Amino acid sequence: MAARVFELPKEHELTKDQRMAIRLPADGQYLIVGAPGTGKSVVALMRLKKYAATNETLFLSYNHVLNHANKVLAGPDENFHMNTAMSWLYDFQYKAAGGSQANFEQAKMPEIENRKPDYDALINRFEELGASCTSTNFIIDEGQDLPPEWYEAVEALNVENFFIVADQNQQITEQNSSQSDLLDALGLEKDDVIHLKENWRNTTPISAFANYFYTDKSSEKPALPKKPSAHVPILYEYKMLGSAKELILSSYDNDPSKLIGLFVANEGKREHWAKYLKNDNKQRREASPVVSTYYSNQKGSVNIDFSQGGIVVLNDKSVKGIEFDEVFIIIDGFKAIGSDIESLMKRMYVMASRARDRLFLLKSEVQESLFEDILPPVGETIEIERNGHVEKHELLKRIKI
């Protein structure tokens, strides 16, 4: 394990569009959109640090892993509060209702089912209680993954100031908000949206691969970054599970300062791979990596150190907004929501775009994967014009191991 850089950039290192978004007035309603790697979370965090000392500010993230990463980047500060959006809503309404052990059943969140609020009943409760957040500035990261009803409930608290960063092509939850939904919630017109266009995370080959899964027909695919690399994404098809394990551990052993993300289809695979990678008896050049993971029962207690090299095993819904030096995706076991192939494409778009430098897909030769039907075919290339020359690059190499 070795240290890696995990900190916010300096403002002078940002793009013109990013600086413009950060410098918007503290009060108001704003929607910032951009593809993966365009710095949406960075902009939200730097805006938080810019205005929190003079405004009551609440920073909400979509999931617990992203909330943890954002807290580390923001650093400790008593001037603002950070939480996941749903946890905050549950906590706020319980306090507003005067919740205690004595009246828990009466004060707890009204729900349709477990962890799914009954928003109509919640709005009525807020109105009956006279609950309000008028003076609070809300900054919301990955705002597309919250349903429109969540925003309606928060607006019932007389909230006036929203700063939302979002990308509707990264919707991988069953309940979500489109860009139109967010515009309606904020009372904005399409021309009011601020676009971040420059991808400063991915290499050109990784971005080109991710763009292959872009599904938003209403807008152009994100521009490819000018970050050439010889490392084209690779699909490894393995006979033995140990071959896939060795590939991951050897990659870390070559450079222990790398943080490697391993993404899997479900909780069973997440638990298996987290244990499997820790069980390594092979003599290596470097010490064994720290293998960390996160699952829902941890209830927000995230033990991932983004400032050190290591391996992090996550399911796809926990990777939103996070970036890794290298990413391995086990494509076996994924299922579409219903028969919706578009949901699979969005999930691959999100997972692939987490990788900064190198991207690998892993597949068992004896298992069928739904992703196999939507991956670029053998020999598929993309043309990139650079310095007056047109270059052809293969989107995905395939190797049997």
Short mmCIF file of C-alpha atoms in Angstrom, two decimals:
data_model
loop_
_atom_site.label_atom_id
_atom_site.label_comp_id
_atom_site.label_asym_id
_atom_site.label_seq_id
_atom_site.Cartn_x
_atom_site.Cartn_y
_atom_site.Cartn_z
CA MET A 1 0.00 0.00 0.00
CA ALA A 2 1.28 3.46 -0.91
CA ALA A 3 -0.08 6.99 -0.78
CA ARG A 4 -2.00 8.42 -3.73
CA VAL A 5 -3.23 11.93 -4.44
CA PHE A 6 -6.82 12.42 -3.32
CA GLU A 7 -7.60 16.10 -2.92
CA LEU A 8 -9.55 18.90 -4.56
CA PRO A 9 -7.78 20.84 -7.31
CA LYS A 10 -6.91 24.51 -6.95
CA GLU A 11 -9.43 26.90 -8.51
CA HIS A 12 -6.94 28.12 -11.11
CA GLU A 13 -6.64 24.51 -12.35
CA LEU A 14 -10.34 24.35 -13.25
CA THR A 15 -11.96 24.95 -16.61
CA LYS A 16 -13.77 28.18 -17.44
CA ASP A 17 -17.18 26.46 -17.16
CA GLN A 18 -16.30 24.96 -13.77
CA ARG A 19 -15.15 28.31 -12.39
CA MET A 20 -18.31 29.97 -13.67
CA ALA A 21 -20.49 27.39 -11.90
CA ILE A 22 -18.61 27.81 -8.62
CA ARG A 23 -18.91 31.59 -8.72
CA LEU A 24 -22.69 31.71 -9.21
CA PRO A 25 -24.46 33.72 -6.46
CA ALA A 26 -25.01 31.84 -3.22
CA ASP A 27 -28.79 32.25 -3.44
CA GLY A 28 -30.77 30.83 -6.33
CA GLN A 29 -31.65 27.61 -8.09
CA TYR A 30 -29.10 26.04 -10.41
CA LEU A 31 -28.76 22.83 -12.41
CA ILE A 32 -25.27 21.77 -13.52
CA VAL A 33 -25.06 18.83 -15.93
CA GLY A 34 -22.11 17.00 -17.41
CA ALA A 35 -20.81 13.61 -18.45
CA PRO A 36 -18.63 11.46 -16.18
CA GLY A 37 -15.26 13.02 -15.49
CA THR A 38 -16.34 16.61 -16.09
CA GLY A 39 -15.92 17.50 -12.42
CA LYS A 40 -19.51 17.83 -11.23
CA SER A 41 -18.70 16.64 -7.70
CA VAL A 42 -15.59 18.83 -7.61
CA VAL A 43 -17.63 21.89 -8.56
CA ALA A 44 -20.27 21.08 -5.93
CA LEU A 45 -17.64 20.60 -3.22
CA MET A 46 -15.71 23.75 -4.08
CA ARG A 47 -18.93 25.72 -4.07
CA LEU A 48 -19.67 24.25 -0.64
CA LYS A 49 -16.33 25.43 0.70
CA LYS A 50 -16.76 28.85 -0.92
CA TYR A 51 -20.14 29.73 0.62
CA ALA A 52 -20.63 27.54 3.70
CA ALA A 53 -19.06 30.00 6.12
CA THR A 54 -21.68 32.64 5.31
CA ASN A 55 -24.70 30.44 4.50
CA GLU A 56 -26.41 27.53 6.23
CA THR A 57 -25.44 24.78 3.81
CA LEU A 58 -26.40 21.13 3.44
CA PHE A 59 -24.48 18.88 1.04
CA LEU A 60 -26.33 15.70 0.02
CA SER A 61 -24.94 12.79 -1.99
CA TYR A 62 -26.74 9.88 -3.61
CA ASN A 63 -25.07 7.00 -1.74
CA HIS A 64 -22.93 6.34 1.33
CA VAL A 65 -19.68 5.63 -0.54
CA LEU A 66 -19.91 8.90 -2.45
CA ASN A 67 -20.87 10.73 0.74
CA HIS A 68 -17.76 9.31 2.44
CA ALA A 69 -15.48 10.31 -0.47
CA ASN A 70 -16.99 13.79 -0.56
CA LYS A 71 -16.47 14.22 3.19
CA VAL A 72 -12.79 13.33 2.83
CA LEU A 73 -12.33 15.78 -0.04
CA ALA A 74 -14.21 18.57 1.73
CA GLY A 75 -12.36 18.10 5.01
CA PRO A 76 -13.80 18.72 8.49
CA ASP A 77 -15.74 21.96 8.82
CA GLU A 78 -18.42 22.92 11.34
CA ASN A 79 -19.99 25.33 8.85
CA PHE A 80 -21.70 22.65 6.76
CA HIS A 81 -23.39 19.26 7.07
CA MET A 82 -23.01 16.28 4.71
CA ASN A 83 -25.21 13.21 4.40
CA THR A 84 -26.93 10.99 1.88
CA ALA A 85 -30.13 12.53 0.54
CA MET A 86 -32.45 9.81 1.81
CA SER A 87 -30.82 9.50 5.24
CA TRP A 88 -31.12 13.25 5.73
CA LEU A 89 -34.82 13.21 4.77
CA TYR A 90 -35.56 10.41 7.25
CA ASP A 91 -33.59 12.15 10.02
CA PHE A 92 -35.15 15.56 9.36
CA GLN A 93 -38.75 14.39 9.38
CA TYR A 94 -38.22 12.34 12.57
CA LYS A 95 -36.82 15.37 14.39
CA ALA A 96 -39.54 17.62 12.96
CA ALA A 97 -42.16 15.20 14.30
CA GLY A 98 -40.55 15.30 17.76
CA GLY A 99 -39.54 11.68 17.49
CA SER A 100 -38.51 9.79 20.62
CA GLN A 101 -38.54 6.26 21.97
CA ALA A 102 -41.97 6.93 23.47
CA ASN A 103 -43.65 7.98 20.19
CA PHE A 104 -41.47 6.19 17.65
CA GLU A 105 -44.33 4.56 15.73
CA GLN A 106 -46.20 7.87 15.35
CA ALA A 107 -43.10 9.90 14.44
CA LYS A 108 -41.29 7.55 12.08
CA MET A 109 -41.29 8.13 8.32
CA PRO A 110 -44.59 7.21 6.62
CA GLU A 111 -43.66 4.51 4.10
CA ILE A 112 -45.19 2.62 1.20
CA GLU A 113 -42.62 -0.09 1.81
CA ASN A 114 -39.29 -0.37 3.63
CA ARG A 115 -37.07 2.68 2.88
CA LYS A 116 -39.59 3.96 0.33
CA PRO A 117 -41.35 7.04 1.73
CA ASP A 118 -45.04 7.74 1.23
CA TYR A 119 -44.31 11.20 -0.15
CA ASP A 120 -47.93 12.42 -0.15
CA ALA A 121 -48.26 11.58 3.53
CA LEU A 122 -44.85 13.11 4.22
CA ILE A 123 -45.76 16.40 2.54
CA ASN A 124 -49.00 16.53 4.53
CA ARG A 125 -47.03 15.94 7.73
CA PHE A 126 -44.58 18.73 6.91
CA GLU A 127 -47.49 21.11 6.27
CA GLU A 128 -49.24 20.11 9.51
CA LEU A 129 -46.01 20.60 11.48
CA GLY A 130 -45.11 23.86 9.77
CA ALA A 131 -41.66 22.37 9.06
CA SER A 132 -39.31 24.64 7.14
CA CYS A 133 -35.78 24.83 5.72
CA THR A 134 -36.11 28.31 4.22
CA SER A 135 -32.66 29.46 5.30
CA THR A 136 -30.80 26.33 4.13
CA ASN A 137 -28.83 26.13 0.89
CA PHE A 138 -29.04 22.63 -0.62
CA ILE A 139 -26.18 21.24 -2.71
CA ILE A 140 -27.05 17.86 -4.23
CA ASP A 141 -24.59 15.50 -5.93
CA GLU A 142 -25.90 12.91 -8.43
CA GLY A 143 -29.29 14.59 -8.33
CA GLN A 144 -30.68 12.45 -11.16
CA ASP A 145 -30.90 9.41 -8.87
CA LEU A 146 -33.52 10.95 -6.59
CA PRO A 147 -37.18 10.71 -7.65
CA PRO A 148 -39.24 13.85 -8.44
CA GLU A 149 -41.29 13.17 -5.28
CA TRP A 150 -38.17 13.65 -3.15
CA TYR A 151 -37.78 17.16 -4.55
CA GLU A 152 -41.49 17.86 -4.04
CA ALA A 153 -41.16 16.88 -0.38
CA VAL A 154 -38.12 19.11 0.13
CA GLU A 155 -39.81 22.02 -1.65
CA ALA A 156 -42.69 21.63 0.82
CA LEU A 157 -40.14 22.84 3.40
CA ASN A 158 -40.03 26.21 1.62
CA VAL A 159 -36.49 25.62 0.35
CA GLU A 160 -35.40 28.45 -1.92
CA ASN A 161 -31.79 27.64 -2.79
CA PHE A 162 -30.77 24.55 -4.77
CA PHE A 163 -27.48 23.74 -6.50
CA ILE A 164 -27.86 20.36 -8.22
CA VAL A 165 -25.26 18.49 -10.28
CA ALA A 166 -26.59 15.65 -12.40
CA ASP A 167 -26.32 13.52 -15.55
CA GLN A 168 -29.49 11.77 -16.67
CA ASN A 169 -27.47 9.23 -18.66
CA GLN A 170 -26.13 7.92 -15.32
CA GLN A 171 -29.55 6.91 -13.97
CA ILE A 172 -29.11 3.36 -12.67
CA THR A 173 -31.82 3.34 -10.01
CA GLU A 174 -35.45 2.43 -10.59
CA GLN A 175 -36.55 5.74 -9.10
CA ASN A 176 -34.87 8.74 -10.69
CA SER A 177 -35.38 12.19 -12.18
CA SER A 178 -34.80 13.17 -15.79
CA GLN A 179 -33.34 16.53 -16.69
CA SER A 180 -36.88 17.71 -17.45
CA ASP A 181 -38.00 16.60 -13.99
CA LEU A 182 -35.18 18.57 -12.39
CA LEU A 183 -35.96 21.65 -14.47
CA ASP A 184 -39.60 21.45 -13.37
CA ALA A 185 -38.58 21.03 -9.74
CA LEU A 186 -36.36 24.10 -9.91
CA GLY A 187 -38.67 26.20 -12.08
CA LEU A 188 -35.94 26.58 -14.72
CA GLU A 189 -35.93 26.61 -18.50
CA LYS A 190 -33.68 24.41 -20.64
CA ASP A 191 -31.50 27.41 -21.52
CA ASP A 192 -30.79 27.93 -17.81
CA VAL A 193 -28.85 24.67 -17.52
CA ILE A 194 -25.08 25.03 -17.12
CA HIS A 195 -23.09 22.40 -19.02
CA LEU A 196 -19.68 21.06 -18.06
CA LYS A 197 -18.09 19.69 -21.22
CA GLU A 198 -14.43 18.82 -20.60
CA ASN A 199 -13.65 15.31 -19.36
CA TRP A 200 -10.56 15.47 -17.18
CA ARG A 201 -10.74 11.96 -15.69
CA ASN A 202 -10.63 9.33 -18.43
CA THR A 203 -8.10 8.56 -21.10
CA THR A 204 -9.32 8.83 -24.69
CA PRO A 205 -9.73 5.03 -25.14
CA ILE A 206 -11.70 4.66 -21.88
CA SER A 207 -13.95 7.60 -22.72
CA ALA A 208 -14.53 6.24 -26.23
CA PHE A 209 -15.53 2.86 -24.78
CA ALA A 210 -17.89 4.46 -22.25
CA ASN A 211 -19.45 6.61 -24.97
CA TYR A 212 -20.39 3.44 -26.84
CA PHE A 213 -23.05 2.93 -24.15
CA TYR A 214 -24.39 6.48 -24.19
CA THR A 215 -28.18 6.28 -24.55
CA ASP A 216 -29.44 9.88 -24.40
CA LYS A 217 -30.94 10.48 -27.85
CA SER A 218 -31.76 14.11 -27.03
CA SER A 219 -28.13 15.23 -26.84
CA GLU A 220 -24.79 14.55 -28.48
CA LYS A 221 -22.31 12.12 -26.99
CA PRO A 222 -19.77 13.78 -24.68
CA ALA A 223 -16.61 15.02 -26.38
CA LEU A 224 -13.60 12.73 -26.05
CA PRO A 225 -10.81 14.07 -23.83
CA LYS A 226 -7.40 14.75 -25.37
CA LYS A 227 -5.64 12.13 -23.27
CA PRO A 228 -4.15 9.56 -25.66
CA SER A 229 -3.14 6.20 -24.21
CA ALA A 230 -1.89 2.90 -25.55
CA HIS A 231 -4.06 1.08 -23.01
CA VAL A 232 -7.27 0.11 -24.81
CA PRO A 233 -9.99 -1.49 -22.63
CA ILE A 234 -9.62 -5.29 -22.58
CA LEU A 235 -12.13 -8.09 -22.08
CA TYR A 236 -10.43 -11.10 -20.48
CA GLU A 237 -12.31 -14.39 -20.84
CA TYR A 238 -11.03 -16.83 -18.24
CA LYS A 239 -11.27 -20.61 -17.79
CA MET A 240 -10.34 -20.64 -14.12
CA LEU A 241 -11.49 -18.12 -11.52
CA GLY A 242 -7.94 -18.05 -10.15
CA SER A 243 -6.72 -16.51 -13.41
CA ALA A 244 -9.00 -13.51 -12.91
CA LYS A 245 -7.90 -13.18 -9.29
CA GLU A 246 -4.23 -13.28 -10.29
CA LEU A 247 -4.77 -10.62 -12.94
CA ILE A 248 -6.19 -8.21 -10.34
CA LEU A 249 -3.59 -8.92 -7.65
CA SER A 250 -0.69 -8.74 -10.11
CA SER A 251 -1.88 -5.36 -11.34
CA TYR A 252 -1.79 -4.02 -7.79
CA ASP A 253 1.59 -5.63 -7.14
CA ASN A 254 3.04 -3.76 -10.11
CA ASP A 255 2.11 -0.42 -8.52
CA PRO A 256 0.81 -0.37 -4.91
CA SER A 257 0.00 3.35 -5.17
CA LYS A 258 -2.95 2.51 -7.44
CA LEU A 259 -6.49 2.33 -6.13
CA ILE A 260 -8.23 -0.44 -8.05
CA GLY A 261 -12.00 -0.74 -8.27
CA LEU A 262 -13.56 -4.17 -8.75
CA PHE A 263 -17.23 -3.92 -9.71
CA VAL A 264 -19.64 -6.85 -9.51
CA ALA A 265 -23.30 -7.56 -10.19
CA ASN A 266 -24.74 -8.27 -6.75
CA GLU A 267 -24.13 -8.60 -3.02
CA GLY A 268 -23.27 -12.29 -3.22
CA LYS A 269 -20.49 -11.67 -5.73
CA ARG A 270 -19.31 -8.62 -3.78
CA GLU A 271 -18.93 -10.65 -0.58
CA HIS A 272 -17.24 -13.53 -2.44
CA TRP A 273 -14.65 -11.37 -4.20
CA ALA A 274 -13.82 -9.31 -1.12
CA LYS A 275 -12.94 -12.53 0.74
CA TYR A 276 -11.33 -14.24 -2.27
CA LEU A 277 -8.86 -11.42 -2.92
CA LYS A 278 -7.81 -11.29 0.73
CA ASN A 279 -6.95 -14.99 0.64
CA ASP A 280 -3.64 -14.69 -1.21
CA ASN A 281 -0.73 -16.96 -0.25
CA LYS A 282 1.46 -16.23 -3.25
CA GLN A 283 4.86 -14.64 -2.62
CA ARG A 284 4.84 -11.18 -4.18
CA ARG A 285 7.16 -8.23 -4.53
CA GLU A 286 4.89 -5.96 -2.49
CA ALA A 287 2.84 -6.55 0.63
CA SER A 288 -0.72 -7.78 0.10
CA PRO A 289 -3.16 -5.00 -0.77
CA VAL A 290 -5.77 -3.66 1.60
CA VAL A 291 -9.04 -5.05 0.23
CA SER A 292 -12.03 -2.99 1.31
CA THR A 293 -15.71 -3.07 0.47
CA TYR A 294 -19.06 -1.60 1.40
CA TYR A 295 -22.52 -3.10 1.78
CA SER A 296 -25.86 -1.69 2.83
CA ASN A 297 -25.87 -3.24 6.31
CA GLN A 298 -22.91 -1.03 7.24
CA LYS A 299 -25.47 1.80 7.35
CA GLY A 300 -23.14 4.52 6.21
CA SER A 301 -20.00 3.35 8.01
CA VAL A 302 -17.64 3.37 5.03
CA ASN A 303 -14.08 2.13 5.64
CA ILE A 304 -12.50 2.92 2.28
CA ASP A 305 -9.28 4.95 2.24
CA PHE A 306 -9.18 6.82 -1.06
CA SER A 307 -5.80 8.37 -0.18
CA GLN A 308 -3.99 5.00 -0.32
CA GLY A 309 -3.52 2.32 -2.92
CA GLY A 310 -5.52 -0.87 -2.58
CA ILE A 311 -8.50 -2.77 -3.98
CA VAL A 312 -12.12 -1.78 -3.43
CA VAL A 313 -14.91 -4.27 -4.20
CA LEU A 314 -18.33 -2.71 -4.86
CA ASN A 315 -21.58 -3.46 -6.60
CA ASP A 316 -22.49 -1.13 -9.44
CA LYS A 317 -24.92 1.02 -7.45
CA SER A 318 -22.18 2.05 -5.01
CA VAL A 319 -19.72 3.43 -7.58
CA LYS A 320 -21.58 6.59 -8.57
CA GLY A 321 -19.37 9.69 -8.57
CA ILE A 322 -16.22 7.75 -7.52
CA GLU A 323 -13.04 7.37 -9.55
CA PHE A 324 -10.28 4.76 -9.49
CA ASP A 325 -6.89 4.49 -11.14
CA GLU A 326 -7.87 1.13 -12.63
CA VAL A 327 -11.21 -0.63 -12.87
CA PHE A 328 -12.03 -4.32 -13.29
CA ILE A 329 -15.65 -5.23 -14.05
CA ILE A 330 -16.89 -8.81 -13.59
CA ILE A 331 -19.63 -8.78 -16.23
CA ASP A 332 -21.16 -12.14 -15.23
CA GLY A 333 -24.42 -12.09 -13.28
CA PHE A 334 -25.83 -8.70 -14.27
CA LYS A 335 -29.55 -8.55 -14.95
CA ALA A 336 -31.59 -5.96 -16.80
CA ILE A 337 -34.40 -4.18 -14.98
CA GLY A 338 -37.32 -6.02 -16.53
CA SER A 339 -36.28 -6.44 -20.17
CA ASP A 340 -34.74 -2.99 -20.34
CA ILE A 341 -31.43 -3.27 -22.19
CA GLU A 342 -31.00 0.50 -21.87
CA SER A 343 -30.61 0.04 -18.11
CA LEU A 344 -27.68 -2.29 -18.75
CA MET A 345 -26.08 0.22 -21.09
CA LYS A 346 -26.36 2.97 -18.50
CA ARG A 347 -24.82 0.73 -15.86
CA MET A 348 -21.84 -0.06 -18.08
CA TYR A 349 -21.55 3.64 -18.94
CA VAL A 350 -21.34 4.49 -15.24
CA MET A 351 -18.96 1.67 -14.30
CA ALA A 352 -16.54 2.08 -17.21
CA SER A 353 -16.26 5.82 -16.73
CA ARG A 354 -14.96 5.39 -13.15
CA ALA A 355 -11.54 4.37 -14.55
CA ARG A 356 -8.83 7.01 -14.91
CA ASP A 357 -6.03 5.08 -16.60
CA ARG A 358 -6.93 1.47 -17.38
CA LEU A 359 -10.13 -0.54 -17.77
CA PHE A 360 -10.59 -4.31 -17.82
CA LEU A 361 -13.67 -6.50 -18.18
CA LEU A 362 -13.64 -10.09 -16.90
CA LYS A 363 -15.90 -12.92 -18.04
CA SER A 364 -16.06 -16.65 -17.38
CA GLU A 365 -16.05 -18.68 -20.57
CA VAL A 366 -18.66 -21.04 -19.09
CA GLN A 367 -21.18 -18.37 -18.06
CA GLU A 368 -23.41 -16.26 -20.25
CA SER A 369 -23.50 -12.52 -19.65
CA LEU A 370 -26.17 -10.10 -20.81
CA PHE A 371 -23.40 -7.58 -21.39
CA GLU A 372 -21.99 -9.80 -24.13
CA ASP A 373 -24.95 -8.76 -26.32
CA ILE A 374 -24.24 -5.03 -26.00
CA LEU A 375 -20.43 -4.91 -26.00
CA PRO A 376 -18.64 -3.53 -29.08
CA PRO A 377 -18.24 -6.32 -31.65
CA VAL A 378 -14.81 -7.72 -32.44
CA GLY A 379 -12.84 -5.22 -34.51
CA GLU A 380 -15.14 -2.25 -33.80
CA THR A 381 -13.12 0.96 -34.10
CA ILE A 382 -13.57 4.66 -33.60
CA GLU A 383 -11.93 7.42 -35.64
CA ILE A 384 -10.22 10.24 -33.77
CA GLU A 385 -8.83 13.30 -35.51
CA ARG A 386 -5.64 14.56 -33.92
CA ASN A 387 -3.09 17.05 -35.28
CA GLY A 388 -4.65 16.91 -38.71
CA HIS A 389 -4.55 13.11 -38.89
CA VAL A 390 -7.37 10.61 -38.46
CA GLU A 391 -6.51 7.74 -36.12
CA LYS A 392 -8.45 4.50 -35.82
CA HIS A 393 -8.65 2.95 -32.37
CA GLU A 394 -10.15 -0.40 -31.39
CA LEU A 395 -12.83 0.03 -28.72
CA LEU A 396 -12.30 -3.28 -26.93
CA LYS A 397 -9.59 -5.92 -27.18
CA ARG A 398 -10.47 -9.53 -26.32
CA ILE A 399 -8.03 -11.96 -24.75
CA LYS A 400 -8.51 -15.51 -23.44
CA ILE A 401 -6.62 -16.44 -20.28
#
